[in-house]
């Protein structure tokens, strides 16, 4: 059976899972979830994703939610095809990979998600952004990207010389902040700019950038 991704086509983390499927040459079917109508909060949906969030996958009866877990599963199950070593198999390389994932989880995701919440999600809810919080989020992200620039001045990708999931995890919300919202945080950080240009030019991302 074809792997099924349950979610909305434009949801950032749905697009992330679809991107990784394309990296690993895994066919998938998008099962549309009407998030704007609250379908993801219904008992029928929560039976498979108890937090009421998209996406979750159904891989021939195997149900899995949380996008980073899904991406790891796909990368490991289909390790022999598509882009190699999105999750490295050597223990030391995998440890460095997990370090890079932690960098994204702790030093990037909270800030880009927060900016997206203030600028986009609140607008959809008819609310005004908290400008003080927004300024704090942007300043914190700038400081984190300064450290990224040091790391990426020594190596091509966050986990070393090859692309991994740690890099790809930045794509959905990074694209929203840097491109859709127009925050110019890359020009003064040449190593980050080089890395960002590289990962955003991947055919697998371009294919799902607008929708999965």
Short mmCIF file of C-alpha atoms in Angstrom, two decimals:
data_model
loop_
_atom_site.label_atom_id
_atom_site.label_comp_id
_atom_site.label_asym_id
_atom_site.label_seq_id
_atom_site.Cartn_x
_atom_site.Cartn_y
_atom_site.Cartn_z
CA UNK A 1 0.00 0.00 0.00
CA UNK A 2 1.06 3.59 -0.63
CA UNK A 3 2.04 5.51 2.48
CA UNK A 4 -0.76 7.88 3.45
CA UNK A 5 -0.13 11.32 4.94
CA UNK A 6 -3.16 12.65 6.77
CA UNK A 7 -3.08 16.45 6.81
CA UNK A 8 -3.72 19.68 4.97
CA UNK A 9 -1.66 20.26 1.82
CA UNK A 10 -0.30 23.67 2.88
CA UNK A 11 0.40 22.84 6.53
CA UNK A 12 4.14 23.36 7.14
CA UNK A 13 4.86 20.01 8.78
CA UNK A 14 2.76 18.11 6.25
CA UNK A 15 4.98 19.61 3.57
CA UNK A 16 8.06 18.57 5.56
CA UNK A 17 6.97 14.94 5.63
CA UNK A 18 6.13 15.08 1.92
CA UNK A 19 9.57 16.57 1.22
CA UNK A 20 11.30 13.70 3.02
CA UNK A 21 9.17 11.19 1.11
CA UNK A 22 10.43 12.74 -2.11
CA UNK A 23 14.04 12.72 -0.87
CA UNK A 24 13.70 9.00 -0.22
CA UNK A 25 11.69 8.34 -3.41
CA UNK A 26 8.71 7.06 -1.41
CA UNK A 27 5.32 7.43 -3.12
CA UNK A 28 2.65 8.89 -0.88
CA UNK A 29 -1.02 9.76 -0.91
CA UNK A 30 -2.20 12.92 0.81
CA UNK A 31 -5.45 12.33 2.69
CA UNK A 32 -6.91 15.81 3.06
CA UNK A 33 -7.88 16.97 6.54
CA UNK A 34 -10.05 20.10 6.62
CA UNK A 35 -8.15 21.89 9.36
CA UNK A 36 -9.93 25.19 8.72
CA UNK A 37 -13.19 23.41 9.53
CA UNK A 38 -11.71 21.81 12.66
CA UNK A 39 -11.63 18.27 11.33
CA UNK A 40 -8.32 17.63 13.10
CA UNK A 41 -10.04 18.24 16.45
CA UNK A 42 -12.78 15.67 15.93
CA UNK A 43 -12.91 12.38 17.85
CA UNK A 44 -12.41 10.46 14.60
CA UNK A 45 -9.12 12.25 13.91
CA UNK A 46 -7.98 12.20 17.56
CA UNK A 47 -8.31 8.43 17.54
CA UNK A 48 -5.10 8.42 15.49
CA UNK A 49 -3.53 11.72 16.62
CA UNK A 50 -4.64 12.39 20.20
CA UNK A 51 -3.31 15.96 20.22
CA UNK A 52 -5.41 16.91 17.20
CA UNK A 53 -2.51 18.08 15.04
CA UNK A 54 -1.41 17.31 11.49
CA UNK A 55 0.15 15.22 10.12
CA UNK A 56 0.00 11.58 10.97
CA UNK A 57 0.84 8.73 8.61
CA UNK A 58 -0.67 5.36 7.90
CA UNK A 59 1.92 3.01 6.45
CA UNK A 60 -0.03 -0.17 5.68
CA UNK A 61 -1.72 0.00 9.08
CA UNK A 62 1.24 1.38 11.01
CA UNK A 63 0.10 4.71 12.49
CA UNK A 64 2.66 7.33 13.49
CA UNK A 65 2.39 10.98 14.43
CA UNK A 66 4.86 13.79 15.23
CA UNK A 67 6.59 15.00 12.07
CA UNK A 68 10.19 14.51 13.21
CA UNK A 69 9.45 10.93 14.24
CA UNK A 70 7.73 10.33 10.91
CA UNK A 71 10.70 11.71 8.99
CA UNK A 72 13.14 9.51 10.92
CA UNK A 73 10.96 6.47 10.29
CA UNK A 74 10.83 7.12 6.54
CA UNK A 75 14.57 7.82 6.34
CA UNK A 76 15.43 4.61 8.19
CA UNK A 77 12.87 2.30 6.58
CA UNK A 78 13.93 3.39 3.09
CA UNK A 79 17.61 3.89 3.87
CA UNK A 80 18.73 2.06 0.74
CA UNK A 81 16.93 4.38 -1.70
CA UNK A 82 16.88 8.06 -2.53
CA UNK A 83 19.11 10.56 -0.74
CA UNK A 84 21.53 8.54 1.41
CA UNK A 85 22.17 8.89 5.14
CA UNK A 86 19.48 11.41 6.03
CA UNK A 87 19.86 9.64 9.36
CA UNK A 88 23.49 8.45 9.54
CA UNK A 89 24.07 4.83 10.56
CA UNK A 90 27.57 5.13 12.00
CA UNK A 91 27.23 5.67 15.79
CA UNK A 92 29.48 8.74 15.93
CA UNK A 93 27.91 10.28 12.84
CA UNK A 94 24.46 9.59 14.25
CA UNK A 95 25.44 11.29 17.52
CA UNK A 96 26.55 14.39 15.60
CA UNK A 97 23.29 14.22 13.66
CA UNK A 98 21.28 14.12 16.90
CA UNK A 99 23.30 17.08 18.13
CA UNK A 100 22.33 18.97 14.96
CA UNK A 101 18.67 18.01 15.42
CA UNK A 102 18.82 19.39 18.95
CA UNK A 103 20.26 22.63 17.58
CA UNK A 104 17.23 23.03 15.32
CA UNK A 105 14.75 22.00 18.00
CA UNK A 106 16.14 24.31 20.69
CA UNK A 107 17.71 27.21 18.80
CA UNK A 108 15.61 27.67 15.67
CA UNK A 109 12.16 26.13 15.79
CA UNK A 110 10.82 27.95 18.89
CA UNK A 111 11.67 31.33 17.42
CA UNK A 112 10.45 30.83 13.83
CA UNK A 113 7.27 29.20 15.16
CA UNK A 114 6.77 32.12 17.54
CA UNK A 115 7.25 34.67 14.75
CA UNK A 116 4.82 32.75 12.54
CA UNK A 117 2.30 32.68 15.37
CA UNK A 118 2.51 36.41 15.96
CA UNK A 119 2.43 37.43 12.28
CA UNK A 120 0.16 34.85 10.67
CA UNK A 121 -1.74 32.63 13.09
CA UNK A 122 -2.93 35.53 15.24
CA UNK A 123 -4.10 37.36 12.12
CA UNK A 124 -6.19 34.36 11.10
CA UNK A 125 -7.76 34.47 14.56
CA UNK A 126 -8.51 38.17 14.33
CA UNK A 127 -5.86 39.10 16.88
CA UNK A 128 -3.08 41.68 16.81
CA UNK A 129 0.56 40.60 17.21
CA UNK A 130 2.35 41.27 20.46
CA UNK A 131 5.03 43.60 19.12
CA UNK A 132 7.24 43.33 22.21
CA UNK A 133 7.23 39.54 22.03
CA UNK A 134 7.79 39.65 18.28
CA UNK A 135 10.84 41.89 18.70
CA UNK A 136 12.21 39.57 21.36
CA UNK A 137 11.72 36.52 19.12
CA UNK A 138 13.48 38.19 16.19
CA UNK A 139 16.41 39.34 18.33
CA UNK A 140 16.80 35.87 19.81
CA UNK A 141 16.71 34.31 16.35
CA UNK A 142 19.40 36.73 15.16
CA UNK A 143 21.65 35.68 18.04
CA UNK A 144 21.09 32.00 17.29
CA UNK A 145 21.81 32.52 13.59
CA UNK A 146 25.11 34.18 14.51
CA UNK A 147 26.13 30.87 16.07
CA UNK A 148 24.81 28.98 13.03
CA UNK A 149 27.11 31.13 10.91
CA UNK A 150 30.12 30.01 12.95
CA UNK A 151 29.14 26.32 12.69
CA UNK A 152 28.41 26.53 8.96
CA UNK A 153 31.69 28.31 8.38
CA UNK A 154 33.42 25.06 9.34
CA UNK A 155 31.22 22.54 7.52
CA UNK A 156 28.72 22.38 4.69
CA UNK A 157 25.75 21.19 6.69
CA UNK A 158 24.71 21.17 10.34
CA UNK A 159 25.81 17.59 10.93
CA UNK A 160 28.96 17.71 8.77
CA UNK A 161 29.66 17.24 5.09
CA UNK A 162 26.36 15.67 4.01
CA UNK A 163 22.76 16.80 4.20
CA UNK A 164 20.61 15.17 6.88
CA UNK A 165 17.15 15.55 8.32
CA UNK A 166 18.61 18.13 10.70
CA UNK A 167 18.96 20.52 7.76
CA UNK A 168 15.62 19.65 6.19
CA UNK A 169 13.76 20.26 9.45
CA UNK A 170 14.48 23.99 9.00
CA UNK A 171 12.66 24.28 5.68
CA UNK A 172 8.95 24.84 6.43
CA UNK A 173 9.09 27.55 9.07
CA UNK A 174 12.37 29.01 7.83
CA UNK A 175 10.70 29.58 4.46
CA UNK A 176 7.79 31.32 6.14
CA UNK A 177 10.01 33.67 8.14
CA UNK A 178 12.78 34.40 5.62
CA UNK A 179 10.73 34.37 2.42
CA UNK A 180 7.00 34.79 3.04
CA UNK A 181 7.34 37.30 5.89
CA UNK A 182 10.49 38.81 4.42
CA UNK A 183 12.73 38.89 7.49
CA UNK A 184 16.16 39.63 6.04
CA UNK A 185 18.34 37.75 8.50
CA UNK A 186 20.67 36.01 6.05
CA UNK A 187 22.55 38.76 4.23
CA UNK A 188 24.91 39.49 7.13
CA UNK A 189 25.49 35.80 7.77
CA UNK A 190 27.16 34.49 4.60
CA UNK A 191 27.59 30.91 5.76
CA UNK A 192 23.94 30.64 6.75
CA UNK A 193 22.95 32.28 3.45
CA UNK A 194 25.02 29.75 1.47
CA UNK A 195 23.50 26.83 3.39
CA UNK A 196 19.96 28.18 3.08
CA UNK A 197 20.33 28.69 -0.67
CA UNK A 198 21.54 25.09 -0.95
CA UNK A 199 18.79 23.38 1.01
CA UNK A 200 15.94 25.47 -0.41
CA UNK A 201 17.01 24.71 -3.99
CA UNK A 202 16.53 20.97 -3.57
CA UNK A 203 13.99 19.60 -6.09
CA UNK A 204 12.24 17.68 -3.31
CA UNK A 205 11.52 20.93 -1.46
CA UNK A 206 10.59 22.93 -4.54
CA UNK A 207 8.03 20.25 -5.39
CA UNK A 208 6.18 20.73 -2.07
CA UNK A 209 7.07 24.32 -1.21
CA UNK A 210 3.56 25.55 -2.02
CA UNK A 211 1.65 22.41 -1.11
CA UNK A 212 2.25 18.71 -0.49
#
